[in-house]
């Protein structure tokens, strides 16, 4: 790898974009498909509606649209990109990587490309990897995308899971910055609890067969209750740890951008960290849980709507299947 420049002190986000499929799928629509109610979904999860991609749209298509918007926001062209990382658990296919498909769609010919699999924490993991490439001087401009078509791995007959998920993509461009930027990162994992949230078949353990299809092993399997408790504990702990690494405390935080899995998880995190709910960004009501795309889209919306202003201390906080988690402090 060729070192482009030395002396990069800070890496920051210089452009953001998001894409949500047009189709809105409401709780009332779900009531017609499974034994559920708007009341149950709203009180247990905080979700009112979610977006569902069309049959023609795959994760790379959603990612491409979010990436184009982020490039425009950063006033860069696709040819300026040195690196593309896509965080996804719903890649277009096992291989090639979705990042390579995004590269082709954008025309970002000189970019190195790979995907990472860190479920709902994928966007934060990918940001951290891209930051290191830029800090080391290897690359100048990196595109990081969280893109998911969770509707493609959802069992629409299982009320335990189908009410939770949605589709979307969020993207950002990272580069060296003179002020602000990423201050600290905290990443973690707990493979002992990998069984709590899985997509069992389609990999080398259980290759696709008539049996795996008939047993519905190509859909998300989740132990929601156990995950709930882990999510509250780990997301609260991550906020404390990442702020401490930055030499800051909760009092310094202007806004928390959490992974949007369940409103009750986020309110419990607020209570545990003694953060006022007003300092937390919520959009779960509109989109449900979009795994790696959730944090990316929430960050993009918070910036574009003016909730995040220059100089603000922003904390990203994500948790998901693996188990994996990632938090990041960014000065805007
Ligand atoms: N409508 C109506 N009733 C339902 C529904 C539904 N959609 N889903 C479940 N129920 C029923 C259950 O059958 C159960 O009934 P029973 O008591 O008669 O057995 C009852 O409601 C309670 O079920 P629980 O699973 O205990 O409900 P809970 O309050 O735990 O909520 C939920 C479930 C929303 C899934 C919650 O546990 C949760 O949000 N968990 C965390 C999810 C998460 O964080 N995932 C990680 C990130 S996702 C990723 O990485 C891709």
Short mmCIF file of C-alpha atoms and ligand atoms in Angstrom, two decimals:
data_model
loop_
_atom_site.label_atom_id
_atom_site.label_comp_id
_atom_site.label_asym_id
_atom_site.label_seq_id
_atom_site.Cartn_x
_atom_site.Cartn_y
_atom_site.Cartn_z
CA UNK A 1 0.00 0.00 0.00
CA UNK A 2 1.26 3.46 -0.93
CA UNK A 3 1.38 6.03 1.88
CA UNK A 4 -0.30 9.19 0.55
CA UNK A 5 0.41 11.60 3.38
CA UNK A 6 1.79 11.69 6.88
CA UNK A 7 0.89 13.71 9.91
CA UNK A 8 -2.89 13.13 9.92
CA UNK A 9 -3.95 14.07 13.45
CA UNK A 10 -7.71 13.70 13.38
CA UNK A 11 -10.22 11.94 11.18
CA UNK A 12 -13.76 13.21 10.87
CA UNK A 13 -16.97 12.80 8.89
CA UNK A 14 -17.05 15.30 6.00
CA UNK A 15 -20.25 14.12 4.30
CA UNK A 16 -23.38 12.13 5.13
CA UNK A 17 -26.24 10.59 3.17
CA UNK A 18 -29.06 8.14 3.60
CA UNK A 19 -31.61 6.26 1.56
CA UNK A 20 -34.93 4.81 2.65
CA UNK A 21 -37.01 2.69 0.27
CA UNK A 22 -40.29 4.33 -0.75
CA UNK A 23 -42.65 1.61 0.53
CA UNK A 24 -43.96 2.32 4.03
CA UNK A 25 -45.17 -0.75 5.91
CA UNK A 26 -47.29 0.11 8.94
CA UNK A 27 -48.29 -1.81 12.04
CA UNK A 28 -51.80 -1.93 10.55
CA UNK A 29 -50.33 -3.78 7.53
CA UNK A 30 -48.71 -6.31 9.91
CA UNK A 31 -52.00 -6.81 11.75
CA UNK A 32 -53.33 -8.30 8.50
CA UNK A 33 -50.45 -10.81 8.29
CA UNK A 34 -49.80 -12.12 11.81
CA UNK A 35 -51.55 -12.24 15.19
CA UNK A 36 -50.34 -8.86 16.47
CA UNK A 37 -51.63 -5.35 17.13
CA UNK A 38 -50.47 -1.79 16.71
CA UNK A 39 -50.84 -1.46 20.49
CA UNK A 40 -48.48 -4.42 21.22
CA UNK A 41 -45.84 -3.31 18.71
CA UNK A 42 -45.93 0.33 19.81
CA UNK A 43 -45.77 -0.30 23.55
CA UNK A 44 -43.22 -3.16 23.38
CA UNK A 45 -40.92 -1.68 20.72
CA UNK A 46 -41.78 1.96 19.90
CA UNK A 47 -42.11 1.07 16.20
CA UNK A 48 -45.03 2.46 14.18
CA UNK A 49 -43.82 1.80 10.64
CA UNK A 50 -40.80 0.63 8.65
CA UNK A 51 -39.59 0.85 5.04
CA UNK A 52 -39.45 -2.20 2.79
CA UNK A 53 -37.24 -2.37 -0.30
CA UNK A 54 -38.72 -3.48 -3.62
CA UNK A 55 -37.93 -6.91 -5.09
CA UNK A 56 -35.54 -5.18 -7.49
CA UNK A 57 -33.54 -3.47 -4.72
CA UNK A 58 -30.68 -5.26 -2.94
CA UNK A 59 -28.33 -3.96 -0.23
CA UNK A 60 -25.89 -2.57 -2.83
CA UNK A 61 -28.66 -0.52 -4.49
CA UNK A 62 -29.66 1.06 -1.18
CA UNK A 63 -25.97 1.62 -0.37
CA UNK A 64 -25.31 3.24 -3.75
CA UNK A 65 -28.05 5.83 -3.24
CA UNK A 66 -26.90 6.67 0.29
CA UNK A 67 -23.28 6.88 -0.92
CA UNK A 68 -24.13 9.23 -3.81
CA UNK A 69 -25.84 11.54 -1.37
CA UNK A 70 -22.85 11.42 1.04
CA UNK A 71 -20.39 12.14 -1.81
CA UNK A 72 -22.45 15.16 -2.85
CA UNK A 73 -22.56 16.36 0.76
CA UNK A 74 -18.75 16.08 0.95
CA UNK A 75 -18.32 17.78 -2.48
CA UNK A 76 -16.31 14.77 -3.66
CA UNK A 77 -16.51 12.56 -6.75
CA UNK A 78 -16.52 8.75 -6.69
CA UNK A 79 -13.05 8.78 -8.26
CA UNK A 80 -11.74 10.55 -5.14
CA UNK A 81 -12.51 7.50 -2.95
CA UNK A 82 -9.57 5.37 -1.81
CA UNK A 83 -11.56 2.93 0.31
CA UNK A 84 -15.13 1.58 0.50
CA UNK A 85 -16.31 -0.44 3.49
CA UNK A 86 -19.87 -1.75 3.57
CA UNK A 87 -21.23 -3.02 6.88
CA UNK A 88 -24.05 -5.47 6.20
CA UNK A 89 -25.59 -8.77 7.27
CA UNK A 90 -27.74 -8.84 4.14
CA UNK A 91 -25.13 -8.69 1.36
CA UNK A 92 -26.40 -8.99 -2.22
CA UNK A 93 -24.72 -12.42 -2.28
CA UNK A 94 -22.06 -14.38 -0.35
CA UNK A 95 -19.44 -13.03 -2.71
CA UNK A 96 -18.32 -10.76 -4.29
CA UNK A 97 -18.53 -8.25 -1.49
CA UNK A 98 -21.32 -5.68 -1.55
CA UNK A 99 -18.57 -3.03 -1.35
CA UNK A 100 -17.27 -4.18 -4.76
CA UNK A 101 -20.79 -3.90 -6.20
CA UNK A 102 -21.11 -0.39 -4.76
CA UNK A 103 -17.71 0.49 -6.25
CA UNK A 104 -18.94 -0.62 -9.69
CA UNK A 105 -22.22 1.30 -9.36
CA UNK A 106 -20.46 4.49 -8.26
CA UNK A 107 -17.51 4.21 -10.65
CA UNK A 108 -15.05 4.52 -7.76
CA UNK A 109 -12.34 2.71 -9.71
CA UNK A 110 -9.36 3.34 -7.44
CA UNK A 111 -11.03 2.36 -4.14
CA UNK A 112 -10.08 -0.76 -2.17
CA UNK A 113 -13.28 -2.54 -1.12
CA UNK A 114 -14.49 -4.98 1.50
CA UNK A 115 -17.52 -5.79 3.66
CA UNK A 116 -17.60 -6.30 7.37
CA UNK A 117 -20.03 -8.44 9.32
CA UNK A 118 -20.69 -6.96 12.74
CA UNK A 119 -24.50 -6.87 12.60
CA UNK A 120 -26.01 -3.80 14.25
CA UNK A 121 -22.58 -2.57 15.38
CA UNK A 122 -21.22 -2.86 11.82
CA UNK A 123 -21.33 0.85 11.03
CA UNK A 124 -19.30 1.78 14.13
CA UNK A 125 -16.82 -1.06 13.50
CA UNK A 126 -16.42 0.11 9.88
CA UNK A 127 -15.93 3.74 10.90
CA UNK A 128 -13.18 2.67 13.27
CA UNK A 129 -11.40 0.63 10.57
CA UNK A 130 -11.61 3.47 8.04
CA UNK A 131 -10.31 5.94 10.63
CA UNK A 132 -7.17 3.81 11.16
CA UNK A 133 -6.46 3.64 7.40
CA UNK A 134 -6.66 7.44 7.17
CA UNK A 135 -4.71 8.08 10.39
CA UNK A 136 -1.90 5.87 9.09
CA UNK A 137 -1.71 7.93 5.92
CA UNK A 138 -2.50 4.95 3.69
CA UNK A 139 -5.76 6.41 2.37
CA UNK A 140 -7.19 9.92 2.12
CA UNK A 141 -10.96 9.52 1.52
CA UNK A 142 -13.04 6.59 2.76
CA UNK A 143 -16.70 5.76 2.19
CA UNK A 144 -18.40 3.82 4.99
CA UNK A 145 -21.92 2.49 4.44
CA UNK A 146 -24.35 0.59 6.65
CA UNK A 147 -26.86 -1.02 4.32
CA UNK A 148 -29.51 -3.63 5.04
CA UNK A 149 -32.39 -5.36 3.33
CA UNK A 150 -33.56 -7.14 6.49
CA UNK A 151 -36.92 -7.83 4.85
CA UNK A 152 -35.07 -10.50 2.79
CA UNK A 153 -34.15 -12.53 5.92
CA UNK A 154 -37.38 -11.93 7.85
CA UNK A 155 -39.93 -14.69 8.33
CA UNK A 156 -43.14 -12.77 7.64
CA UNK A 157 -45.14 -15.44 9.46
CA UNK A 158 -43.19 -15.10 12.74
CA UNK A 159 -44.72 -12.34 14.88
CA UNK A 160 -41.76 -12.49 17.29
CA UNK A 161 -39.43 -11.02 14.67
CA UNK A 162 -41.30 -9.66 11.65
CA UNK A 163 -42.61 -6.60 13.48
CA UNK A 164 -39.08 -5.43 14.34
CA UNK A 165 -37.10 -4.94 11.16
CA UNK A 166 -36.88 -2.53 8.24
CA UNK A 167 -34.67 -1.72 5.23
CA UNK A 168 -32.40 1.28 4.57
CA UNK A 169 -28.88 2.58 4.15
CA UNK A 170 -26.75 5.33 5.67
CA UNK A 171 -23.36 6.46 4.39
CA UNK A 172 -20.56 8.79 5.35
CA UNK A 173 -17.27 10.03 3.96
CA UNK A 174 -14.27 10.11 6.29
CA UNK A 175 -11.17 12.21 5.78
CA UNK A 176 -8.54 14.14 7.70
CA UNK A 177 -10.03 17.17 9.48
CA UNK A 178 -8.45 20.28 11.03
CA UNK A 179 -10.92 20.58 13.90
CA UNK A 180 -13.22 18.10 15.63
CA UNK A 181 -13.24 14.47 14.49
CA UNK A 182 -13.17 11.06 16.15
CA UNK A 183 -11.87 11.28 19.72
CA UNK A 184 -12.25 7.73 21.03
CA UNK A 185 -13.62 4.33 20.10
CA UNK A 186 -14.62 1.30 22.14
CA UNK A 187 -15.31 -2.01 20.35
CA UNK A 188 -16.18 -5.33 21.98
CA UNK A 189 -17.59 -8.80 21.38
CA UNK A 190 -18.98 -11.79 23.27
CA UNK A 191 -19.00 -14.88 21.06
CA UNK A 192 -20.24 -17.01 23.98
CA UNK A 193 -23.68 -15.56 23.35
CA UNK A 194 -23.59 -15.89 19.56
CA UNK A 195 -26.59 -18.26 19.71
CA UNK A 196 -28.96 -15.48 20.86
CA UNK A 197 -29.35 -14.00 17.37
CA UNK A 198 -28.51 -15.96 14.23
CA UNK A 199 -29.33 -16.73 10.64
CA UNK A 200 -28.61 -20.47 10.89
CA UNK A 201 -28.41 -21.71 7.28
CA UNK A 202 -26.85 -20.71 4.00
CA UNK A 203 -23.26 -20.74 5.26
CA UNK A 204 -20.69 -23.56 5.42
CA UNK A 205 -22.21 -24.99 8.64
CA UNK A 206 -25.63 -25.63 7.08
CA UNK A 207 -25.46 -25.16 3.31
CA UNK A 208 -28.77 -24.47 1.61
CA UNK A 209 -30.83 -27.62 1.11
CA UNK A 210 -34.50 -28.53 0.78
CA UNK A 211 -34.42 -29.30 4.51
CA UNK A 212 -32.97 -25.92 5.56
CA UNK A 213 -35.56 -24.16 3.43
CA UNK A 214 -38.49 -26.20 4.75
CA UNK A 215 -37.30 -25.65 8.35
CA UNK A 216 -37.12 -21.89 7.68
CA UNK A 217 -33.48 -21.73 8.70
CA UNK A 218 -32.74 -18.87 6.27
CA UNK A 219 -34.56 -16.40 8.48
CA UNK A 220 -33.53 -14.49 11.63
CA UNK A 221 -33.81 -16.50 14.85
CA UNK A 222 -33.77 -14.41 17.99
CA UNK A 223 -34.03 -14.82 21.75
CA UNK A 224 -35.42 -11.33 22.29
CA UNK A 225 -35.63 -11.34 26.08
CA UNK A 226 -31.99 -12.30 26.66
CA UNK A 227 -30.82 -9.83 24.03
CA UNK A 228 -32.85 -7.09 25.63
CA UNK A 229 -31.04 -7.46 28.96
CA UNK A 230 -27.61 -7.66 27.32
CA UNK A 231 -28.37 -4.64 25.13
CA UNK A 232 -29.27 -2.43 28.10
CA UNK A 233 -26.21 -3.49 30.12
CA UNK A 234 -23.69 -3.32 27.27
CA UNK A 235 -24.97 -0.14 25.59
CA UNK A 236 -24.94 1.71 28.95
CA UNK A 237 -21.48 0.41 29.80
CA UNK A 238 -20.17 1.34 26.32
CA UNK A 239 -21.26 4.96 26.71
CA UNK A 240 -19.38 5.25 30.01
CA UNK A 241 -16.28 3.49 28.69
CA UNK A 242 -15.96 5.43 25.43
CA UNK A 243 -16.49 8.78 27.17
CA UNK A 244 -13.91 7.89 29.81
CA UNK A 245 -11.43 6.97 27.04
CA UNK A 246 -12.00 10.45 25.62
CA UNK A 247 -11.42 12.06 29.03
CA UNK A 248 -15.09 13.11 29.13
CA UNK A 249 -18.20 12.26 31.12
CA UNK A 250 -21.93 12.02 30.40
CA UNK A 251 -22.27 15.71 31.32
CA UNK A 252 -20.13 16.64 28.30
CA UNK A 253 -22.26 14.67 25.85
CA UNK A 254 -24.57 16.73 23.61
CA UNK A 255 -26.30 13.89 21.81
CA UNK A 256 -26.35 10.09 21.89
CA UNK A 257 -26.98 8.38 18.55
CA UNK A 258 -27.84 4.81 19.50
CA UNK A 259 -28.65 1.74 17.45
CA UNK A 260 -32.45 1.73 17.23
CA UNK A 261 -33.59 -1.77 18.30
CA UNK A 262 -36.28 -1.01 20.84
CA UNK A 263 -37.45 2.23 22.49
CA UNK A 264 -37.54 0.48 25.89
CA UNK A 265 -33.85 -0.47 25.53
CA UNK A 266 -32.98 3.17 24.78
CA UNK A 267 -35.01 4.53 27.70
CA UNK A 268 -33.38 1.99 30.03
CA UNK A 269 -29.94 3.09 28.76
CA UNK A 270 -30.94 6.70 29.45
CA UNK A 271 -31.88 5.77 33.01
CA UNK A 272 -28.72 3.73 33.66
CA UNK A 273 -26.39 6.42 32.33
CA UNK A 274 -28.45 9.25 33.90
CA UNK A 275 -28.81 10.86 30.46
CA UNK A 276 -31.96 12.92 29.86
CA UNK A 277 -34.05 11.29 27.10
CA UNK A 278 -33.87 14.67 25.31
CA UNK A 279 -30.19 14.00 24.62
CA UNK A 280 -30.96 10.78 22.77
CA UNK A 281 -31.87 10.67 19.09
CA UNK A 282 -34.85 8.43 18.31
CA UNK A 283 -36.18 7.49 14.89
CA UNK A 284 -37.23 3.90 15.60
CA UNK A 285 -40.89 4.92 15.29
CA UNK A 286 -40.45 5.56 11.54
CA UNK A 287 -38.02 2.81 10.50
CA UNK A 288 -37.78 -0.04 13.04
CA UNK A 289 -34.47 -1.86 13.46
CA UNK A 290 -32.31 -1.61 10.31
CA UNK A 291 -29.22 -3.27 11.86
CA UNK A 292 -26.02 -1.61 10.56
CA UNK A 293 -28.04 1.09 8.77
CA UNK A 294 -29.82 2.28 11.94
CA UNK A 295 -26.97 4.21 13.54
CA UNK A 296 -25.81 5.54 10.16
CA UNK A 297 -29.24 6.89 9.23
CA UNK A 298 -29.87 8.30 12.71
CA UNK A 299 -26.55 10.18 12.56
CA UNK A 300 -27.32 11.51 9.10
CA UNK A 301 -30.79 12.69 10.13
CA UNK A 302 -29.53 14.30 13.34
CA UNK A 303 -26.95 16.32 11.37
CA UNK A 304 -29.26 17.28 8.50
CA UNK A 305 -32.08 18.34 10.84
CA UNK A 306 -29.75 20.59 12.85
CA UNK A 307 -29.90 18.48 16.02
CA UNK A 308 -26.10 18.15 15.77
CA UNK A 309 -24.22 21.44 15.52
CA UNK A 310 -20.57 22.30 15.06
CA UNK A 311 -18.63 21.69 18.27
CA UNK A 312 -21.13 19.17 19.69
CA UNK A 313 -19.90 16.03 21.43
CA UNK A 314 -21.67 13.14 19.70
CA UNK A 315 -21.61 9.54 20.92
CA UNK A 316 -22.51 6.61 18.65
CA UNK A 317 -23.56 3.47 20.54
CA UNK A 318 -24.46 0.19 18.82
CA UNK A 319 -25.08 -3.41 19.82
CA UNK A 320 -26.09 -6.53 17.92
CA UNK A 321 -25.68 -10.14 16.87
CA UNK A 322 -22.33 -11.70 17.70
CA UNK A 323 -22.71 -10.40 20.25
CA UNK A 324 -20.82 -7.28 19.18
CA UNK A 325 -20.85 -3.70 20.29
CA UNK A 326 -19.18 -0.45 19.35
CA UNK A 327 -19.22 3.11 20.63
CA UNK A 328 -17.48 6.21 19.34
CA UNK A 329 -17.06 9.81 20.54
CA UNK A 330 -16.95 12.37 17.74
CA UNK A 331 -16.51 16.11 18.16
CA UNK A 332 -18.57 17.70 15.40
N1 LIG B 1 -47.55 -9.28 18.77
C1 LIG B 1 -48.22 -9.74 19.85
N2 LIG B 1 -47.68 -10.53 20.77
C2 LIG B 1 -46.39 -10.89 20.59
C3 LIG B 1 -45.63 -10.45 19.51
C4 LIG B 1 -46.25 -9.62 18.57
N3 LIG B 1 -45.62 -9.14 17.48
N4 LIG B 1 -44.38 -10.95 19.62
C5 LIG B 1 -44.35 -11.68 20.74
N5 LIG B 1 -45.55 -11.63 21.34
C6 LIG B 1 -45.98 -12.30 22.57
C7 LIG B 1 -45.14 -13.50 22.90
O1 LIG B 1 -45.61 -14.65 22.23
C8 LIG B 1 -45.35 -13.59 24.40
O2 LIG B 1 -46.58 -14.20 24.65
P1 LIG B 1 -46.73 -15.27 25.85
O3 LIG B 1 -46.43 -14.46 27.10
O4 LIG B 1 -48.13 -15.70 25.73
O5 LIG B 1 -45.71 -16.32 25.59
C9 LIG B 1 -45.44 -12.13 24.82
O6 LIG B 1 -45.79 -11.39 23.65
C10 LIG B 1 -44.19 -11.57 25.40
O7 LIG B 1 -43.09 -11.92 24.55
P2 LIG B 1 -41.62 -11.46 24.88
O8 LIG B 1 -40.71 -12.03 23.85
O9 LIG B 1 -41.33 -11.75 26.33
O10 LIG B 1 -41.76 -9.89 24.69
P3 LIG B 1 -40.71 -8.78 25.03
O11 LIG B 1 -41.33 -7.79 25.92
O12 LIG B 1 -39.36 -9.34 25.42
O13 LIG B 1 -40.51 -8.06 23.63
C11 LIG B 1 -38.88 -7.92 21.86
C12 LIG B 1 -39.95 -8.78 22.53
C13 LIG B 1 -39.57 -6.70 21.31
C14 LIG B 1 -38.29 -8.73 20.72
C15 LIG B 1 -37.78 -7.51 22.88
O14 LIG B 1 -37.38 -8.63 23.62
C16 LIG B 1 -36.56 -6.89 22.24
O15 LIG B 1 -36.62 -5.80 21.70
N6 LIG B 1 -35.38 -7.54 22.34
C17 LIG B 1 -34.11 -7.01 21.89
C18 LIG B 1 -33.92 -7.10 20.40
C19 LIG B 1 -32.51 -6.65 20.09
O16 LIG B 1 -31.94 -5.80 20.72
N7 LIG B 1 -31.89 -7.27 19.08
C20 LIG B 1 -30.46 -7.03 18.89
C21 LIG B 1 -30.19 -6.17 17.78
S1 LIG B 1 -30.88 -6.76 16.30
C22 LIG B 1 -29.58 -7.26 15.26
O17 LIG B 1 -28.46 -7.42 15.64
C23 LIG B 1 -30.00 -7.61 13.78
#
